mmCIF file of C-alpha atoms in Angstrom:
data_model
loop_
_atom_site.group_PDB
_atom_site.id
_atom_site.type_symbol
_atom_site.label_atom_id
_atom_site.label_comp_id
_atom_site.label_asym_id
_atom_site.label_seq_id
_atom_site.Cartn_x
_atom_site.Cartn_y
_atom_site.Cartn_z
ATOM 1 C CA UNK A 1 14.614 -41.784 -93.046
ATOM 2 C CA UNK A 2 14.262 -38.430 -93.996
ATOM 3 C CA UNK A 3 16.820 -35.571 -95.067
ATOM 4 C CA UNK A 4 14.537 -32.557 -94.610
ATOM 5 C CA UNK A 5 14.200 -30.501 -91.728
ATOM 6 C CA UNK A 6 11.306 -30.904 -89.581
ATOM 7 C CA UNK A 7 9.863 -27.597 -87.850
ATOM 8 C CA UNK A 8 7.613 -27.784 -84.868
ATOM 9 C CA UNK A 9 5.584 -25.664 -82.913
ATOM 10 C CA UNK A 10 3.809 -26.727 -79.946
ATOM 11 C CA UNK A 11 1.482 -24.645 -77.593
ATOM 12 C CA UNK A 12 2.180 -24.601 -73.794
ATOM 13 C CA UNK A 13 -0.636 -25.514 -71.523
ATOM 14 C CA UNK A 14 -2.350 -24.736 -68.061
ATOM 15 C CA UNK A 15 -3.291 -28.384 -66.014
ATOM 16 C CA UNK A 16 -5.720 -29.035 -63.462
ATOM 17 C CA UNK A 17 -7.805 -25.908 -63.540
ATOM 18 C CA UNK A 18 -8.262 -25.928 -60.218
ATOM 19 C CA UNK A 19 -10.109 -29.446 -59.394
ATOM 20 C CA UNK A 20 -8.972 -31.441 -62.441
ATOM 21 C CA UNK A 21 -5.975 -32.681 -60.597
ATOM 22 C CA UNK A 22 -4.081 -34.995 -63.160
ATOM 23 C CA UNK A 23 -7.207 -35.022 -65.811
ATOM 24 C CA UNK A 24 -7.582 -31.520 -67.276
ATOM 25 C CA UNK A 25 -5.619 -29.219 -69.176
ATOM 26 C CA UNK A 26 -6.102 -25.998 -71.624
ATOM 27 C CA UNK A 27 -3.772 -24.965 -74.382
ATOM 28 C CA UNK A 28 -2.154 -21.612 -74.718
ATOM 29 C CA UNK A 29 -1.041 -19.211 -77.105
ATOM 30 C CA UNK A 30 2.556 -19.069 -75.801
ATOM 31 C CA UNK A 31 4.620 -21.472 -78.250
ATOM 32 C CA UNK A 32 8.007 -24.048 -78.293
ATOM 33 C CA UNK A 33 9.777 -24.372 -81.293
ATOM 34 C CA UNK A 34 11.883 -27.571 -82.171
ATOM 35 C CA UNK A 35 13.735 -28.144 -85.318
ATOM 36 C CA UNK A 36 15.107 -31.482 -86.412
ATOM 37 C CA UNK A 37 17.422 -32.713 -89.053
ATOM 38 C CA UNK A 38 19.723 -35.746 -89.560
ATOM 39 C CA UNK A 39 23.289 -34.541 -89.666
ATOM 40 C CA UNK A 40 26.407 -36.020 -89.417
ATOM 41 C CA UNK A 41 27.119 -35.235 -85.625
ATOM 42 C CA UNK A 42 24.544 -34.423 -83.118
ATOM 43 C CA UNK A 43 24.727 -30.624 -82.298
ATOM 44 C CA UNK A 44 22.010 -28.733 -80.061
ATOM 45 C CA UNK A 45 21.380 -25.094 -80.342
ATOM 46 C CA UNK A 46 18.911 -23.792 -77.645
ATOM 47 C CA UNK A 47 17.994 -20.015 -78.190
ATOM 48 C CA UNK A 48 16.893 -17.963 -76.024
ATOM 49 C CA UNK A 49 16.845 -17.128 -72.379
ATOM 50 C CA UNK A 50 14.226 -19.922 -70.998
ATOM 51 C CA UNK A 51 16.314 -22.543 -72.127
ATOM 52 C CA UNK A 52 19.776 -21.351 -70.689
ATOM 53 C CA UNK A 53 21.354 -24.137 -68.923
ATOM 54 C CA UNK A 54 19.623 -26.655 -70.401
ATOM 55 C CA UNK A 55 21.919 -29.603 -71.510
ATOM 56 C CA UNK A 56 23.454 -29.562 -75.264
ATOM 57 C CA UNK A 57 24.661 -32.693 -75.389
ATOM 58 C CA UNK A 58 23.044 -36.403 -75.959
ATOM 59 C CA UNK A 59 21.563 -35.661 -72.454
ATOM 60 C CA UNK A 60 19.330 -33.157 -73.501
ATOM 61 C CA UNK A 61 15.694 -34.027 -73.390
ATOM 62 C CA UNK A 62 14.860 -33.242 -77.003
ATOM 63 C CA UNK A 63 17.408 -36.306 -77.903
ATOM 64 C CA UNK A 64 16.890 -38.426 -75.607
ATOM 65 C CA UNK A 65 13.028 -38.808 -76.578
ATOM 66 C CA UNK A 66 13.829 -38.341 -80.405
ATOM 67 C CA UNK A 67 16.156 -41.673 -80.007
ATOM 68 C CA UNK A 68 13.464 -43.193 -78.200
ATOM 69 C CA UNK A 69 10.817 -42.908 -80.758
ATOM 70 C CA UNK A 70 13.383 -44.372 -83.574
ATOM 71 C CA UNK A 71 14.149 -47.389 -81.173
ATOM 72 C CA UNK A 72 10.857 -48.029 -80.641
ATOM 73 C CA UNK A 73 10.361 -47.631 -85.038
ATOM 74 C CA UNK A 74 12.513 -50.176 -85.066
ATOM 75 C CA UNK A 75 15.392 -47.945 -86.409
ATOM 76 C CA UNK A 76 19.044 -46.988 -86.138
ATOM 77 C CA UNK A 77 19.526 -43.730 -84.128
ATOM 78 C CA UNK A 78 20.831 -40.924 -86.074
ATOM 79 C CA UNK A 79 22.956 -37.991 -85.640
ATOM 80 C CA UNK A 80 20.720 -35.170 -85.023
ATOM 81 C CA UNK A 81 20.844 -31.107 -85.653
ATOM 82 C CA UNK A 82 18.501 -29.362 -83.403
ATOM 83 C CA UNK A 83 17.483 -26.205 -82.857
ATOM 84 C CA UNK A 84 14.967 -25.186 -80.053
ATOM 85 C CA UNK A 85 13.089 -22.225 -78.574
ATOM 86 C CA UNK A 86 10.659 -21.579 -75.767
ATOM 87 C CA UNK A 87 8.330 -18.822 -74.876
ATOM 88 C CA UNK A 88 7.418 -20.714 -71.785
ATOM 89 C CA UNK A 89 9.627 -20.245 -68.542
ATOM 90 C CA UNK A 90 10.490 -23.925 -67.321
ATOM 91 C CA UNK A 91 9.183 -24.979 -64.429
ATOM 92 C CA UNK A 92 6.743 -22.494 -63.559
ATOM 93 C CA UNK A 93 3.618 -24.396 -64.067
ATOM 94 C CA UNK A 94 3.136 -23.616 -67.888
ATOM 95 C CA UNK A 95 4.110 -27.125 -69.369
ATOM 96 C CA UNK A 96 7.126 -26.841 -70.493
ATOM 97 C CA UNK A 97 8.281 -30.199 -70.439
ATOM 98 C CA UNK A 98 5.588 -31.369 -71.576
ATOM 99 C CA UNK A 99 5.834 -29.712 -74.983
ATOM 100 C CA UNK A 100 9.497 -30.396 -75.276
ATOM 101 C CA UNK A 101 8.478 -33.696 -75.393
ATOM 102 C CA UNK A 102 5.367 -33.347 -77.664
ATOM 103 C CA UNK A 103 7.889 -31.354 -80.161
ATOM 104 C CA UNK A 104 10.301 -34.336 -80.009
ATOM 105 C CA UNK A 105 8.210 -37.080 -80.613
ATOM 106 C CA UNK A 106 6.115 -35.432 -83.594
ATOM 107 C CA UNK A 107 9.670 -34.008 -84.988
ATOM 108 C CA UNK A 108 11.433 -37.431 -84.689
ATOM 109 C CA UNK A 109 8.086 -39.245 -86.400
ATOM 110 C CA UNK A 110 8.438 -37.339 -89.017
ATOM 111 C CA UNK A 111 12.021 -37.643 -89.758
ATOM 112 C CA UNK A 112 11.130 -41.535 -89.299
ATOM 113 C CA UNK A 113 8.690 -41.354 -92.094
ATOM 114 C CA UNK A 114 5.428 -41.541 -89.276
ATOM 115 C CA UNK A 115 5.734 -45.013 -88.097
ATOM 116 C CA UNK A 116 3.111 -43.807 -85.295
ATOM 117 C CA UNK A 117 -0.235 -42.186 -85.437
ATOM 118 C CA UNK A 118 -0.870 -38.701 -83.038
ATOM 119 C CA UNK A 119 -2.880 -40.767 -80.644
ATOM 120 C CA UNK A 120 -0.006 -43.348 -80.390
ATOM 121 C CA UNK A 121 2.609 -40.603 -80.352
ATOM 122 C CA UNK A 122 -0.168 -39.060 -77.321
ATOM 123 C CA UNK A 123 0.443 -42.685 -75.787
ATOM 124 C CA UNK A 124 4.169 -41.958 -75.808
ATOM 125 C CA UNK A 125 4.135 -38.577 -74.419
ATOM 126 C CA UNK A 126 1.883 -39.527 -71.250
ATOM 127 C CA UNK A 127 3.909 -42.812 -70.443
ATOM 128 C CA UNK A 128 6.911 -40.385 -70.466
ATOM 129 C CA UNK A 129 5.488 -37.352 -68.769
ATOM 130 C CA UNK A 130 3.368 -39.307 -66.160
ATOM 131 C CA UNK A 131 -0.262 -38.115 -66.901
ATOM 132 C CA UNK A 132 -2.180 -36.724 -69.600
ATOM 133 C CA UNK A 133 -3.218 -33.375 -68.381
ATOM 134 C CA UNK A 134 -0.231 -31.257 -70.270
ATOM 135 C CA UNK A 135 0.687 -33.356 -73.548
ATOM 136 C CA UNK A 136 -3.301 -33.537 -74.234
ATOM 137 C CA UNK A 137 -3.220 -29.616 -74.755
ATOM 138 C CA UNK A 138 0.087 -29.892 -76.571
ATOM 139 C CA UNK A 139 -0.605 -32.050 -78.940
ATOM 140 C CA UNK A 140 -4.649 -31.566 -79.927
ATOM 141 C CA UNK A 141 -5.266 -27.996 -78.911
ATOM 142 C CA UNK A 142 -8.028 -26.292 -76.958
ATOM 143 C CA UNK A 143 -9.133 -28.105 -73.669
ATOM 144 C CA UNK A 144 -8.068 -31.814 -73.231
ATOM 145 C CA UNK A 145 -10.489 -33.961 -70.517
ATOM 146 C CA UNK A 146 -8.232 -37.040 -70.137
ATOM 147 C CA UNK A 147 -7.554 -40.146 -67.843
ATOM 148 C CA UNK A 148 -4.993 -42.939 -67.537
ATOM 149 C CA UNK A 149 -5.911 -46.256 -69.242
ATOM 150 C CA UNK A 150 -7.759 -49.310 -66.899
ATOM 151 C CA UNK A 151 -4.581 -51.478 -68.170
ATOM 152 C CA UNK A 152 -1.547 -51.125 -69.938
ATOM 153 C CA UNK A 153 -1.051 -50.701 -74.065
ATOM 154 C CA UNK A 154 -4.742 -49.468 -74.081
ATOM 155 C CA UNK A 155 -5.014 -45.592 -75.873
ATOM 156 C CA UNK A 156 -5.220 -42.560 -73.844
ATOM 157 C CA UNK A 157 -8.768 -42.287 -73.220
ATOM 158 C CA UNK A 158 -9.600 -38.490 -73.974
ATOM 159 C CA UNK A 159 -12.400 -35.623 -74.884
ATOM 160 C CA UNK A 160 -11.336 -32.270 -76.789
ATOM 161 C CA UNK A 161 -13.230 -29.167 -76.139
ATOM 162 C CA UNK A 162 -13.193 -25.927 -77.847
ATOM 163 C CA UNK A 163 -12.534 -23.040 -75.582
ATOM 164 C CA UNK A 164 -15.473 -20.806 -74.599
ATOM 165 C CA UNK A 165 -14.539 -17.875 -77.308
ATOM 166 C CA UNK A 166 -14.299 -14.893 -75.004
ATOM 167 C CA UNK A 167 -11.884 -16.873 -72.189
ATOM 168 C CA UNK A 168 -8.959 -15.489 -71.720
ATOM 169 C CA UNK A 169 -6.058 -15.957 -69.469
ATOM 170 C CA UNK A 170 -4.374 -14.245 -67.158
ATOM 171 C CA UNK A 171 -1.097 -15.570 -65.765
ATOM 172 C CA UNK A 172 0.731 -15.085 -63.320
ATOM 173 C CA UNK A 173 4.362 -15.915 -63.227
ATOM 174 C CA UNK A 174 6.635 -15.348 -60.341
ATOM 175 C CA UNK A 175 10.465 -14.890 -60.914
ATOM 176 C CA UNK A 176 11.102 -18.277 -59.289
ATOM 177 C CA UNK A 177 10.978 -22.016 -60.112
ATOM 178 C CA UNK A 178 8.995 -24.526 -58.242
ATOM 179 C CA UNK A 179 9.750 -28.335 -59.042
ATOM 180 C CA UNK A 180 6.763 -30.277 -59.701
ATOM 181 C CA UNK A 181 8.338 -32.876 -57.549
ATOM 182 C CA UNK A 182 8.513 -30.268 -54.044
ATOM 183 C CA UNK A 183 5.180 -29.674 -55.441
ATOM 184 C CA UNK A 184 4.107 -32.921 -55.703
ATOM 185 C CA UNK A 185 5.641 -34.142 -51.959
ATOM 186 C CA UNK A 186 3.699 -31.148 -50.373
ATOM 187 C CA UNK A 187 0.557 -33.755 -50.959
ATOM 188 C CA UNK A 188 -0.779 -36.045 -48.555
ATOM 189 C CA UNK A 189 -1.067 -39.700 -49.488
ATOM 190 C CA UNK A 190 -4.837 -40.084 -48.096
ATOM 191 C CA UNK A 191 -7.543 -37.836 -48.418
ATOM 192 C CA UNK A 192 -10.632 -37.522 -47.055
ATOM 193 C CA UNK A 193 -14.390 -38.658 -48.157
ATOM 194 C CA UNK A 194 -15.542 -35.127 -47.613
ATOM 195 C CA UNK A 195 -12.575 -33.737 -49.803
ATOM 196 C CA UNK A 196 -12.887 -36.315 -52.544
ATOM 197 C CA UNK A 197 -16.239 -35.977 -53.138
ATOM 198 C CA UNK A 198 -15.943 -32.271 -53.351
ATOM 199 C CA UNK A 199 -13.643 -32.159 -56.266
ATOM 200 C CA UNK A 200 -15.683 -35.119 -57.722
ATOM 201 C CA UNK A 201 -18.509 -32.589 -57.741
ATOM 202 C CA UNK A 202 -16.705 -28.987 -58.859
ATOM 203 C CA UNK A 203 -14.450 -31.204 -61.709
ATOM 204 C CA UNK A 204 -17.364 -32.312 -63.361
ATOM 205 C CA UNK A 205 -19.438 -29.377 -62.667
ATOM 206 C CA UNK A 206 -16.237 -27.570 -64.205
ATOM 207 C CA UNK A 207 -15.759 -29.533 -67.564
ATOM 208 C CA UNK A 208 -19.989 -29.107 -68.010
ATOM 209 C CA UNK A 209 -19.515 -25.409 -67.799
ATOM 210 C CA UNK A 210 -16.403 -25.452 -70.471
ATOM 211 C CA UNK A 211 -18.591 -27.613 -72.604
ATOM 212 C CA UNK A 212 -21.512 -24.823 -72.412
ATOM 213 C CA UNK A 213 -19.881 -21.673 -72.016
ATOM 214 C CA UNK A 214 -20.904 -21.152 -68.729
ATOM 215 C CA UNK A 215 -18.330 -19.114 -67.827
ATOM 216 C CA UNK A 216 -20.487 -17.300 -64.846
ATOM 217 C CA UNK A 217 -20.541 -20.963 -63.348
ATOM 218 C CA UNK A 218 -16.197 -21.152 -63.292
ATOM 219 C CA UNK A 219 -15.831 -19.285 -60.306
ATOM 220 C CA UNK A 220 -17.391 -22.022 -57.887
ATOM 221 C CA UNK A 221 -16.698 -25.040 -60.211
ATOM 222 C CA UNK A 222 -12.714 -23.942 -60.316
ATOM 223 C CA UNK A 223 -12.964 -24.984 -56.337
ATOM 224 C CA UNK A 224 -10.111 -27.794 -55.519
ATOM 225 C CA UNK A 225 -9.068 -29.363 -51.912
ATOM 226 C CA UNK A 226 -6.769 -31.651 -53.450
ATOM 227 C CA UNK A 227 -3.621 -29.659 -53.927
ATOM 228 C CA UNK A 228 -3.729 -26.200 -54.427
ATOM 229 C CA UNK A 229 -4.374 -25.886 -50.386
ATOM 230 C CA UNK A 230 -1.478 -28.145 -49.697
ATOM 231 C CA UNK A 231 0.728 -26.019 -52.320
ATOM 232 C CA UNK A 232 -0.419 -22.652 -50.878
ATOM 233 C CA UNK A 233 2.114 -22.007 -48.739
ATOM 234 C CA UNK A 234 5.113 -22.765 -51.551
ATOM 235 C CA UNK A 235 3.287 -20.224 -53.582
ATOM 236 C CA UNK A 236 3.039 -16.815 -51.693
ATOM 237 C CA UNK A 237 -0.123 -15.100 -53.132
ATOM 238 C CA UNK A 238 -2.020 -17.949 -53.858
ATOM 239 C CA UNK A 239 -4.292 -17.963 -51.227
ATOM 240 C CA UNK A 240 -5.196 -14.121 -51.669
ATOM 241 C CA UNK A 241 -5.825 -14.930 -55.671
ATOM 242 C CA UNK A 242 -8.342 -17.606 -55.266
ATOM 243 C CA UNK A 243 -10.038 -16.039 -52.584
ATOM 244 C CA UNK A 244 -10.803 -12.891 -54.516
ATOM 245 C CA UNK A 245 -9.842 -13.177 -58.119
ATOM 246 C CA UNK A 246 -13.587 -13.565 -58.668
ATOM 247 C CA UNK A 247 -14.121 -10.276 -57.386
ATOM 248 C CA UNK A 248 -12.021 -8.340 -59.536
ATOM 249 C CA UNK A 249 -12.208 -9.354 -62.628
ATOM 250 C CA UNK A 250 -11.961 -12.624 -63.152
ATOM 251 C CA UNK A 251 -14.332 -15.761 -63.412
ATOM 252 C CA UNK A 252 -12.210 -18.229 -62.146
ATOM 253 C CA UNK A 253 -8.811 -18.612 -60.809
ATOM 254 C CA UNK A 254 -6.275 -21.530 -60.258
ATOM 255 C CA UNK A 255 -2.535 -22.674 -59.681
ATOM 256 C CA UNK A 256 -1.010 -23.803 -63.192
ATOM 257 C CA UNK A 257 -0.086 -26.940 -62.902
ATOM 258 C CA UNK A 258 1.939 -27.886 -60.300
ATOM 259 C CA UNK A 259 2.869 -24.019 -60.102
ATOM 260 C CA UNK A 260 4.152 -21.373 -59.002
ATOM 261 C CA UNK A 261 2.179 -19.742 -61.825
ATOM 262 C CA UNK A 262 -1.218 -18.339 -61.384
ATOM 263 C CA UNK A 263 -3.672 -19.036 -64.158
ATOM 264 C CA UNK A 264 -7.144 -16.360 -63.769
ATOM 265 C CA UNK A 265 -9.490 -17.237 -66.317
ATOM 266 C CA UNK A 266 -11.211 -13.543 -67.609
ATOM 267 C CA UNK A 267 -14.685 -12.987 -69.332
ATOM 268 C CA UNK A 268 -13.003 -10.642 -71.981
ATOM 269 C CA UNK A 269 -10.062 -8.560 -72.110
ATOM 270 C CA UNK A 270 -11.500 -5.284 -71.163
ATOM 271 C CA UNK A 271 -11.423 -7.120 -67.461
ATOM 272 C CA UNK A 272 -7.807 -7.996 -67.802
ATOM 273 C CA UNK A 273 -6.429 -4.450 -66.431
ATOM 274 C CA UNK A 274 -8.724 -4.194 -63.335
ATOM 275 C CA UNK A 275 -7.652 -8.003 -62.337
ATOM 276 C CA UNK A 276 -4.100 -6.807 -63.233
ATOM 277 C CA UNK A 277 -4.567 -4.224 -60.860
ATOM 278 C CA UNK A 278 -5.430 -6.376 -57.965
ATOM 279 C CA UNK A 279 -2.767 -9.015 -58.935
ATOM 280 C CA UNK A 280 0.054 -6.327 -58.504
ATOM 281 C CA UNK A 281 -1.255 -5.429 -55.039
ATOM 282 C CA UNK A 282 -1.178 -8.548 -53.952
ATOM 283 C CA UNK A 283 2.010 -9.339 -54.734
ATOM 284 C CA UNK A 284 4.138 -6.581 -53.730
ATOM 285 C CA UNK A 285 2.346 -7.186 -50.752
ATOM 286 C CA UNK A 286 4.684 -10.477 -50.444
ATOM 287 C CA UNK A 287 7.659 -8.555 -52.022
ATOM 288 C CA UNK A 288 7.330 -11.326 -55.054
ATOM 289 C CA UNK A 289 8.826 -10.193 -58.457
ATOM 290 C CA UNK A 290 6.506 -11.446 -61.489
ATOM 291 C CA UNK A 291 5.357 -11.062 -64.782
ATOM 292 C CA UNK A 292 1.680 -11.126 -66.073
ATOM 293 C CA UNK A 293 0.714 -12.034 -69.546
ATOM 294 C CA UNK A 294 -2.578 -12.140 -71.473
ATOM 295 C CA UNK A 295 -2.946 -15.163 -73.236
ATOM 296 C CA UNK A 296 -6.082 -16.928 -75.510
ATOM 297 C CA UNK A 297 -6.264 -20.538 -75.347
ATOM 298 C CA UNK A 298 -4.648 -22.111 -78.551
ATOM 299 C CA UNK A 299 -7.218 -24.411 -80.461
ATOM 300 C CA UNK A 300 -4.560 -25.817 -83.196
ATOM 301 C CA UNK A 301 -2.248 -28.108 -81.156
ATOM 302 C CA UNK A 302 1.295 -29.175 -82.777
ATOM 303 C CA UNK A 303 2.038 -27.541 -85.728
ATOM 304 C CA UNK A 304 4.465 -29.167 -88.243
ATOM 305 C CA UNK A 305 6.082 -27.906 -91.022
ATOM 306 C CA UNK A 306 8.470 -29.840 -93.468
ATOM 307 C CA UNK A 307 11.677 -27.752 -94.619
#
């Protein structure tokens, strides 16, 4: 088992893009660092403000999955230093969870002398997060197309895409959390034919246009009646966005995740402040506090670097 200290930086991500409920996900260049060293007692240090209340104890995420992966190595589970940082706000539809646990696993493999390949460590992360739509991004970079398995034990099933190179995003992020769990009970548990075969239609039409660049094609293909109308009213704005995002500024628009942040996908960055514009209005139109930030998709995935 390795001595040295294991640094790792892992991209936050944007899932669904409107009608990819579950399947599709984009990396971003907005970044989670996790350091990870045996030591003789376990100590967590979490800077910064987006981590602030988060356990630092054994309960803490980070461990917890990093003990996993050396059970599963067949291994004793050490004592553990870490250090950790997030640019991502947690729980605001930007994947935060998801790339603690990407960070963990490819931290603790290392330390473990890589017992596991990525796309087994991928494996890992999906059984633990639920669906591949956020670790995807994390781990591989760019934009992850990705489904669950027929049966058990079989490998993530996945296609990377490069970003279209102008894309750039525009989120969204209101000064409050949203659970994915309220998020996800705000579903219904049947659908209809009309509805499924709709996002059937503007999914694939959606990862075609990523594949080609068609960015003018994003603002019909980003269409969804799976769960961003049923989430609408726990996101005030939300409705407004989508409806008009398209015309002003943007080529597409969508809830992040399972939200509250919204992700509007721009042609180039001179269309940022004009979209900006029309984001502010609509907000302090619902008296919601938020921040905006300008983001390019990341293309690199996890990062590691040996100390």
């Amino acid at each position: 088992m390795s001595s040295k200290r294991v640094r790792v930086t892992v991209p936050s991500s944007t899932a669904n893009l409107g009608p990819g409920f579950d399947t599709l996900g984009m990396a971003l260049q907005l970044y989670s660092v996790v350091e990870m060293q045996v030591s003789e007692q376990t100590t967590i240090e979490l800077i910064g403000k987006e981590l602030q209340g988060t356990p630092t104890d054994k309960s803490n995420l980070l461990y917890v999955i990093a003990a996993e992966l050396f059970q599963q190595a067949g291994l004793a589970v050490p004592e553990l230093h870490i250090r950790a940082s997030s640019e991502a706000p947690l729980t605001r539809g930007l994947g935060s969870s998801a790339a603690a646990i990407v960070g963990a696993l490819v931290a603790a493999n290392h330390l473990a002398g890589e017992p596991f390949t990525r796309d087994q460590l991928f494996a890992m992360a999906v059984k633990k997060e639920g669906h591949p739509d956020n670790v995807g991004p994390s781990f591989f970079g760019g934009i992850i197309v990705a489904t669950m398995p027929e049966k058990e034990n079989q490998p993530i099933p996945y296609i990377r895409l490069a970003p279209p190179a102008a894309m750039r995003a525009l989120v969204v992020i209101p000064d409050y959390a949203l659970s994915t769990e309220k998020a996800r009970n705000a579903l219904p548990q049947v659908y209809s034919k009309k509805d499924v075969i709709y996002n059937v239609g503007h999914s694939s039409l959606l990862v075609a246009a990523l594949a080609q660049g068609r960015l003018d094609l994003l603002g019909q293909a980003m269409g969804d009646r799976l769960h961003q109308p049923y989430r609408a009213p726990l996101v005030p704005g939300l409705e407004e966005i989508l409806a008009a995002a398209t015309d002003n500024g943007a080529v597409g628009a969508a809830l992040s995740g399972a939200g509250p942040t919204i992700l509007c996908l721009t042609a180039s960055d001179s269309e940022c402040e004009r979209l900006k514009s029309f984001v502010d209005q609509v907000m302090r139109g619902h008296g919601i506090s938020y921040q905006t930030m300008v983001l390019q998709p990341d293309e690199h995935g996890v990062q590691v670097e040996v100390q």
